């Protein structure tokens, strides 16, 4: 189930952060009702484990009676089971909503569930679950058919590249390999099996070569395509496999890879600086050169890295991401290098393959590499030099081959100067160092806002001039990640009406509480803050406003920005904002 898990983890994490409820868990089971992955707070996870909400537990109706996951499996459709509707009394404090997840062949392969203590109606949760399931299904198509042509279509051109689009994967002869549920619905086909094996010409009044040529001539914008034996018109966009794009074809191969492998709003868009960085990264990765990414939290470093991976020769291998800041120091060595059975107290009986071995043949992405402990840096350097890794508890080494990408919001050379990062490791990581612009620096900010808004709304969403000015003028200290969460909330609050300022409460400066009169220490702090560059000063002011709005509740601010508390504390330190000011 590794491809399903890889496709689901990021989307589950995003959904959990979107729900913003510490007493909620996002759960994934396989088709047999076995829990594969859980995203929740550590506190809720410990409490939920007592009722069996843990990886490896079986939640079919035959075992657990009426419950969200098991009943969804039995019905093969979305379902909510509230409190006393559960069969077992010890589950009556929980409300569970679940939706099925299908593979590219149309088979039900998983159930995605949200379990919480909330007594509120769960209809909005089912909607969010359905959207998340569709994103997982589309990711599965990309993972299982990486060398295929990708056809995106809808009856309305503005819905291409949204969750409402139909998706077909085609081989190089134009035969259909896979279809998403929207494609089946739009084409009036009952199952993916009824489509798979047929050619493009059996469905549309066009051929693979003709449609590809028309899309190239239209600079890869949707072009009309008609249903075979009918006048039903669609707008279609056909993208070739990355290795099949002719030199000079618009758009360039790296941009194609981003459109296929990652949410467009988190990647390049029309920003020329970011496009240049992506082009450079793809060129050096083609020669096996390591790349170091610099950028603020939420600027899209992992999305950028995934796009580079998808555009390279290792695209069919695994993309393995490790956040060095989010793993406890005591566990990061085992996480990276793996361990044999019985290597330490609490180790799994069967041992575990580390992230480095999992990346063999693919790409290893080390995020927030600046937070890696010094002792571990020495061991990582040895692995990079020797291309061999030894799991904990064994002296045997295994050969490993991967493309290395790393990232940090910190200046690693500054850390080197202060003895906090190894100089030899820095030069081993930074074959080329690229700087990703913050959202406030991007030339395509307006287009990016509109595109994210359309994605979150499932189609075009009206936006008032006041709201647009507020969005364009905001400093966005949390970057694209914060933008997505703000617009997601705005769509929910507007409920189909034009989005206005009142639907963006997190960004409304007029309702911020008045800042307290600076004390003498704060006056000195402002003088010290004058040493920051203009962009840092702007970011500092925006973050101070957000802190005041949340009455200096660090947890709430971190959740709003979709950052970990540790990352937020580092940002506060870098911007010279003392946490003691909350008192």
mmCIF file of N, CA and C in Angstrom, residues 54-140:
data_model
loop_
_atom_site.group_PDB
_atom_site.id
_atom_site.type_symbol
_atom_site.label_atom_id
_atom_site.label_comp_id
_atom_site.label_asym_id
_atom_site.label_seq_id
_atom_site.Cartn_x
_atom_site.Cartn_y
_atom_site.Cartn_z
ATOM 1 N N UNK A 54 -6.005 3.114 16.170
ATOM 2 C CA UNK A 54 -4.552 3.065 16.049
ATOM 3 C C UNK A 54 -4.171 2.233 14.840
ATOM 4 N N UNK A 55 -2.992 2.471 14.307
ATOM 5 C CA UNK A 55 -2.529 1.755 13.117
ATOM 6 C C UNK A 55 -2.520 0.253 13.390
ATOM 7 N N UNK A 56 -3.077 -0.510 12.462
ATOM 8 C CA UNK A 56 -3.137 -1.961 12.594
ATOM 9 C C UNK A 56 -4.471 -2.483 13.090
ATOM 10 N N UNK A 57 -5.291 -1.616 13.689
ATOM 11 C CA UNK A 57 -6.594 -2.060 14.197
ATOM 12 C C UNK A 57 -7.566 -2.291 13.045
ATOM 13 N N UNK A 58 -8.501 -3.221 13.242
ATOM 14 C CA UNK A 58 -9.496 -3.566 12.219
ATOM 15 C C UNK A 58 -10.841 -2.956 12.602
ATOM 16 N N UNK A 59 -11.463 -2.213 11.653
ATOM 17 C CA UNK A 59 -12.700 -1.493 11.925
ATOM 18 C C UNK A 59 -13.826 -1.882 10.973
ATOM 19 N N UNK A 60 -13.842 -3.106 10.504
ATOM 20 C CA UNK A 60 -14.978 -3.550 9.697
ATOM 21 C C UNK A 60 -16.213 -3.654 10.582
ATOM 22 N N UNK A 61 -17.391 -3.668 9.951
ATOM 23 C CA UNK A 61 -18.619 -3.818 10.725
ATOM 24 C C UNK A 61 -18.655 -5.160 11.457
ATOM 25 N N UNK A 62 -18.055 -6.187 10.846
ATOM 26 C CA UNK A 62 -18.063 -7.504 11.486
ATOM 27 C C UNK A 62 -17.310 -7.494 12.808
ATOM 28 N N UNK A 63 -16.319 -6.604 12.934
ATOM 29 C CA UNK A 63 -15.507 -6.535 14.151
ATOM 30 C C UNK A 63 -15.983 -5.425 15.080
ATOM 31 N N UNK A 64 -16.262 -4.267 14.521
ATOM 32 C CA UNK A 64 -16.539 -3.086 15.347
ATOM 33 C C UNK A 64 -17.987 -2.620 15.276
ATOM 34 N N UNK A 65 -18.847 -3.368 14.611
ATOM 35 C CA UNK A 65 -20.241 -2.944 14.511
ATOM 36 C C UNK A 65 -20.382 -1.689 13.676
ATOM 37 N N UNK A 66 -21.502 -0.993 13.829
ATOM 38 C CA UNK A 66 -21.737 0.236 13.076
ATOM 39 C C UNK A 66 -20.705 1.288 13.474
ATOM 40 N N UNK A 67 -19.947 1.771 12.493
ATOM 41 C CA UNK A 67 -18.948 2.828 12.713
ATOM 42 C C UNK A 67 -18.640 3.464 11.382
ATOM 43 N N UNK A 68 -18.036 4.631 11.394
ATOM 44 C CA UNK A 68 -17.819 5.365 10.152
ATOM 45 C C UNK A 68 -17.046 4.582 9.113
ATOM 46 N N UNK A 69 -15.891 4.053 9.493
ATOM 47 C CA UNK A 69 -15.031 3.371 8.532
ATOM 48 C C UNK A 69 -15.656 2.067 8.034
ATOM 49 N N UNK A 70 -16.117 1.232 8.971
ATOM 50 C CA UNK A 70 -16.675 -0.060 8.577
ATOM 51 C C UNK A 70 -17.953 0.064 7.781
ATOM 52 N N UNK A 71 -18.838 0.996 8.180
ATOM 53 C CA UNK A 71 -20.108 1.165 7.468
ATOM 54 C C UNK A 71 -19.878 1.765 6.092
ATOM 55 N N UNK A 72 -18.894 2.652 5.965
ATOM 56 C CA UNK A 72 -18.534 3.196 4.650
ATOM 57 C C UNK A 72 -18.063 2.072 3.732
ATOM 58 N N UNK A 73 -17.248 1.156 4.274
ATOM 59 C CA UNK A 73 -16.802 0.015 3.478
ATOM 60 C C UNK A 73 -17.985 -0.851 3.043
ATOM 61 N N UNK A 74 -18.927 -1.074 3.963
ATOM 62 C CA UNK A 74 -20.070 -1.933 3.656
ATOM 63 C C UNK A 74 -20.981 -1.321 2.600
ATOM 64 N N UNK A 75 -21.173 0.005 2.666
ATOM 65 C CA UNK A 75 -22.072 0.689 1.739
ATOM 66 C C UNK A 75 -21.370 1.165 0.476
ATOM 67 N N UNK A 76 -20.021 1.311 0.548
ATOM 68 C CA UNK A 76 -19.237 1.862 -0.566
ATOM 69 C C UNK A 76 -19.722 3.255 -0.940
ATOM 70 N N UNK A 77 -20.103 4.055 0.073
ATOM 71 C CA UNK A 77 -20.536 5.426 -0.163
ATOM 72 C C UNK A 77 -20.277 6.251 1.096
ATOM 73 N N UNK A 78 -20.276 7.602 0.972
ATOM 74 C CA UNK A 78 -20.025 8.445 2.146
ATOM 75 C C UNK A 78 -21.056 8.212 3.239
ATOM 76 N N UNK A 79 -20.613 8.302 4.493
ATOM 77 C CA UNK A 79 -21.506 8.048 5.617
ATOM 78 C C UNK A 79 -21.003 8.798 6.841
ATOM 79 N N UNK A 80 -21.939 9.220 7.705
ATOM 80 C CA UNK A 80 -21.605 9.777 9.015
ATOM 81 C C UNK A 80 -22.289 8.935 10.086
ATOM 82 N N UNK A 81 -21.555 8.604 11.114
ATOM 83 C CA UNK A 81 -22.100 7.861 12.254
ATOM 84 C C UNK A 81 -21.855 8.722 13.488
ATOM 85 N N UNK A 82 -22.949 9.181 14.093
ATOM 86 C CA UNK A 82 -22.844 10.152 15.186
ATOM 87 C C UNK A 82 -23.090 9.482 16.528
ATOM 88 N N UNK A 83 -22.187 9.672 17.427
ATOM 89 C CA UNK A 83 -22.329 9.320 18.840
ATOM 90 C C UNK A 83 -23.065 8.003 19.076
ATOM 91 N N UNK A 84 -24.344 8.067 19.582
ATOM 92 C CA UNK A 84 -25.074 6.860 19.964
ATOM 93 C C UNK A 84 -25.442 5.972 18.776
ATOM 94 N N UNK A 85 -25.216 6.441 17.536
ATOM 95 C CA UNK A 85 -25.458 5.586 16.380
ATOM 96 C C UNK A 85 -24.427 4.468 16.288
ATOM 97 N N UNK A 86 -23.294 4.609 16.995
ATOM 98 C CA UNK A 86 -22.307 3.535 17.029
ATOM 99 C C UNK A 86 -22.911 2.300 17.712
ATOM 100 N N UNK A 87 -22.484 1.136 17.279
ATOM 101 C CA UNK A 87 -23.006 -0.109 17.873
ATOM 102 C C UNK A 87 -22.516 -0.270 19.317
ATOM 103 N N UNK A 88 -21.230 0.006 19.541
ATOM 104 C CA UNK A 88 -20.670 -0.174 20.873
ATOM 105 C C UNK A 88 -20.774 1.102 21.693
ATOM 106 N N UNK A 89 -21.185 0.962 22.947
ATOM 107 C CA UNK A 89 -21.418 2.120 23.817
ATOM 108 C C UNK A 89 -20.145 2.917 24.068
ATOM 109 N N UNK A 90 -18.996 2.242 24.109
ATOM 110 C CA UNK A 90 -17.763 2.983 24.421
ATOM 111 C C UNK A 90 -17.319 3.892 23.267
ATOM 112 N N UNK A 91 -18.009 3.833 22.129
ATOM 113 C CA UNK A 91 -17.720 4.744 21.009
ATOM 114 C C UNK A 91 -18.719 5.889 20.929
ATOM 115 N N UNK A 92 -19.647 5.971 21.886
ATOM 116 C CA UNK A 92 -20.750 6.926 21.773
ATOM 117 C C UNK A 92 -20.336 8.371 22.010
ATOM 118 N N UNK A 93 -19.096 8.620 22.412
ATOM 119 C CA UNK A 93 -18.634 10.010 22.544
ATOM 120 C C UNK A 93 -18.055 10.533 21.240
ATOM 121 N N UNK A 94 -17.994 9.681 20.199
ATOM 122 C CA UNK A 94 -17.329 10.036 18.950
ATOM 123 C C UNK A 94 -18.326 10.228 17.816
ATOM 124 N N UNK A 95 -17.965 11.088 16.886
ATOM 125 C CA UNK A 95 -18.689 11.237 15.635
ATOM 126 C C UNK A 95 -17.711 10.935 14.512
ATOM 127 N N UNK A 96 -18.086 10.059 13.589
ATOM 128 C CA UNK A 96 -17.191 9.609 12.525
ATOM 129 C C UNK A 96 -17.840 9.854 11.163
ATOM 130 N N UNK A 97 -17.094 10.484 10.267
ATOM 131 C CA UNK A 97 -17.537 10.668 8.882
ATOM 132 C C UNK A 97 -16.495 10.037 7.982
ATOM 133 N N UNK A 98 -16.943 9.318 6.957
ATOM 134 C CA UNK A 98 -16.000 8.576 6.120
ATOM 135 C C UNK A 98 -16.456 8.566 4.667
ATOM 136 N N UNK A 99 -15.480 8.516 3.757
ATOM 137 C CA UNK A 99 -15.764 8.441 2.315
ATOM 138 C C UNK A 99 -14.855 7.380 1.700
ATOM 139 N N UNK A 100 -15.302 6.729 0.618
ATOM 140 C CA UNK A 100 -14.452 5.732 -0.050
ATOM 141 C C UNK A 100 -13.386 6.393 -0.925
ATOM 142 N N UNK A 101 -12.291 5.692 -1.117
ATOM 143 C CA UNK A 101 -11.215 6.117 -2.016
ATOM 144 C C UNK A 101 -11.019 5.020 -3.048
ATOM 145 N N UNK A 102 -10.972 5.390 -4.329
ATOM 146 C CA UNK A 102 -10.855 4.403 -5.410
ATOM 147 C C UNK A 102 -9.499 4.512 -6.090
ATOM 148 N N UNK A 103 -9.001 3.398 -6.588
ATOM 149 C CA UNK A 103 -7.745 3.413 -7.331
ATOM 150 C C UNK A 103 -8.025 3.760 -8.791
ATOM 151 N N UNK A 104 -6.984 3.922 -9.631
ATOM 152 C CA UNK A 104 -7.209 4.316 -11.028
ATOM 153 C C UNK A 104 -8.050 3.333 -11.824
ATOM 154 N N UNK A 105 -8.168 2.099 -11.337
ATOM 155 C CA UNK A 105 -9.023 1.130 -12.029
ATOM 156 C C UNK A 105 -10.456 1.146 -11.552
ATOM 157 N N UNK A 106 -10.779 2.051 -10.603
ATOM 158 C CA UNK A 106 -12.136 2.172 -10.104
ATOM 159 C C UNK A 106 -12.460 1.295 -8.918
ATOM 160 N N UNK A 107 -11.482 0.534 -8.418
ATOM 161 C CA UNK A 107 -11.724 -0.343 -7.269
ATOM 162 C C UNK A 107 -11.623 0.435 -5.964
ATOM 163 N N UNK A 108 -12.503 0.112 -5.009
ATOM 164 C CA UNK A 108 -12.443 0.742 -3.696
ATOM 165 C C UNK A 108 -11.230 0.170 -2.960
ATOM 166 N N UNK A 109 -10.242 1.017 -2.683
ATOM 167 C CA UNK A 109 -8.999 0.535 -2.067
ATOM 168 C C UNK A 109 -8.790 1.065 -0.659
ATOM 169 N N UNK A 110 -9.585 2.068 -0.260
ATOM 170 C CA UNK A 110 -9.352 2.667 1.051
ATOM 171 C C UNK A 110 -10.591 3.426 1.488
ATOM 172 N N UNK A 111 -10.608 3.772 2.767
ATOM 173 C CA UNK A 111 -11.622 4.657 3.332
ATOM 174 C C UNK A 111 -10.898 5.771 4.062
ATOM 175 N N UNK A 112 -11.334 6.998 3.828
ATOM 176 C CA UNK A 112 -10.791 8.167 4.511
ATOM 177 C C UNK A 112 -11.824 8.647 5.519
ATOM 178 N N UNK A 113 -11.409 8.821 6.756
ATOM 179 C CA UNK A 113 -12.351 9.069 7.853
ATOM 180 C C UNK A 113 -11.881 10.232 8.711
ATOM 181 N N UNK A 114 -12.842 10.977 9.235
ATOM 182 C CA UNK A 114 -12.575 11.976 10.280
ATOM 183 C C UNK A 114 -13.347 11.560 11.521
ATOM 184 N N UNK A 115 -12.637 11.328 12.603
ATOM 185 C CA UNK A 115 -13.241 10.955 13.881
ATOM 186 C C UNK A 115 -12.987 12.070 14.887
ATOM 187 N N UNK A 116 -14.054 12.517 15.577
ATOM 188 C CA UNK A 116 -13.886 13.603 16.538
ATOM 189 C C UNK A 116 -14.906 13.466 17.661
ATOM 190 N N UNK A 117 -14.722 14.304 18.671
ATOM 191 C CA UNK A 117 -15.682 14.341 19.764
ATOM 192 C C UNK A 117 -16.794 15.337 19.504
ATOM 193 N N UNK A 118 -16.772 15.995 18.348
ATOM 194 C CA UNK A 118 -17.740 17.036 18.048
ATOM 195 C C UNK A 118 -19.146 16.465 17.945
ATOM 196 N N UNK A 119 -20.122 17.186 18.534
ATOM 197 C CA UNK A 119 -21.530 16.791 18.426
ATOM 198 C C UNK A 119 -22.228 17.530 17.293
ATOM 199 N N UNK A 120 -21.478 18.387 16.558
ATOM 200 C CA UNK A 120 -22.080 19.196 15.502
ATOM 201 C C UNK A 120 -22.352 18.352 14.270
ATOM 202 N N UNK A 121 -23.207 18.883 13.394
ATOM 203 C CA UNK A 121 -23.483 18.207 12.139
ATOM 204 C C UNK A 121 -22.191 18.095 11.328
ATOM 205 N N UNK A 122 -22.029 16.997 10.604
ATOM 206 C CA UNK A 122 -20.771 16.706 9.931
ATOM 207 C C UNK A 122 -20.848 16.873 8.418
ATOM 208 N N UNK A 123 -21.888 17.565 7.900
ATOM 209 C CA UNK A 123 -22.017 17.662 6.455
ATOM 210 C C UNK A 123 -20.814 18.358 5.831
ATOM 211 N N UNK A 124 -20.312 19.433 6.476
ATOM 212 C CA UNK A 124 -19.157 20.131 5.913
ATOM 213 C C UNK A 124 -17.924 19.235 5.944
ATOM 214 N N UNK A 125 -17.830 18.354 6.950
ATOM 215 C CA UNK A 125 -16.700 17.432 7.019
ATOM 216 C C UNK A 125 -16.758 16.446 5.856
ATOM 217 N N UNK A 126 -17.958 15.951 5.518
ATOM 218 C CA UNK A 126 -18.091 15.040 4.384
ATOM 219 C C UNK A 126 -17.667 15.704 3.077
ATOM 220 N N UNK A 127 -17.990 16.995 2.937
ATOM 221 C CA UNK A 127 -17.583 17.720 1.725
ATOM 222 C C UNK A 127 -16.064 17.795 1.651
ATOM 223 N N UNK A 128 -15.420 18.163 2.761
ATOM 224 C CA UNK A 128 -13.960 18.254 2.784
ATOM 225 C C UNK A 128 -13.325 16.883 2.566
ATOM 226 N N UNK A 129 -13.916 15.853 3.163
ATOM 227 C CA UNK A 129 -13.406 14.503 2.954
ATOM 228 C C UNK A 129 -13.499 14.094 1.486
ATOM 229 N N UNK A 130 -14.627 14.427 0.846
ATOM 230 C CA UNK A 130 -14.787 14.096 -0.566
ATOM 231 C C UNK A 130 -13.750 14.776 -1.437
ATOM 232 N N UNK A 131 -13.472 16.054 -1.154
ATOM 233 C CA UNK A 131 -12.444 16.769 -1.904
ATOM 234 C C UNK A 131 -11.069 16.139 -1.691
ATOM 235 N N UNK A 132 -10.777 15.788 -0.435
ATOM 236 C CA UNK A 132 -9.480 15.185 -0.134
ATOM 237 C C UNK A 132 -9.344 13.827 -0.815
ATOM 238 N N UNK A 133 -10.418 13.040 -0.821
ATOM 239 C CA UNK A 133 -10.380 11.731 -1.482
ATOM 240 C C UNK A 133 -10.099 11.884 -2.975
ATOM 241 N N UNK A 134 -10.702 12.890 -3.609
ATOM 242 C CA UNK A 134 -10.450 13.098 -5.043
ATOM 243 C C UNK A 134 -8.997 13.486 -5.303
ATOM 244 N N UNK A 135 -8.418 14.293 -4.386
ATOM 245 C CA UNK A 135 -7.011 14.659 -4.547
ATOM 246 C C UNK A 135 -6.107 13.432 -4.398
ATOM 247 N N UNK A 136 -6.437 12.556 -3.452
ATOM 248 C CA UNK A 136 -5.654 11.328 -3.283
ATOM 249 C C UNK A 136 -5.772 10.456 -4.533
ATOM 250 N N UNK A 137 -6.976 10.335 -5.061
ATOM 251 C CA UNK A 137 -7.182 9.511 -6.258
ATOM 252 C C UNK A 137 -6.400 10.050 -7.455
ATOM 253 N N UNK A 138 -6.368 11.383 -7.611
ATOM 254 C CA UNK A 138 -5.599 11.964 -8.706
ATOM 255 C C UNK A 138 -4.104 11.740 -8.507
ATOM 256 N N UNK A 139 -3.646 11.832 -7.261
ATOM 257 C CA UNK A 139 -2.235 11.555 -6.980
ATOM 258 C C UNK A 139 -1.891 10.101 -7.306
ATOM 259 N N UNK A 140 -2.825 9.191 -7.031
ATOM 260 C CA UNK A 140 -2.590 7.780 -7.335
ATOM 261 C C UNK A 140 -2.402 7.561 -8.837
#
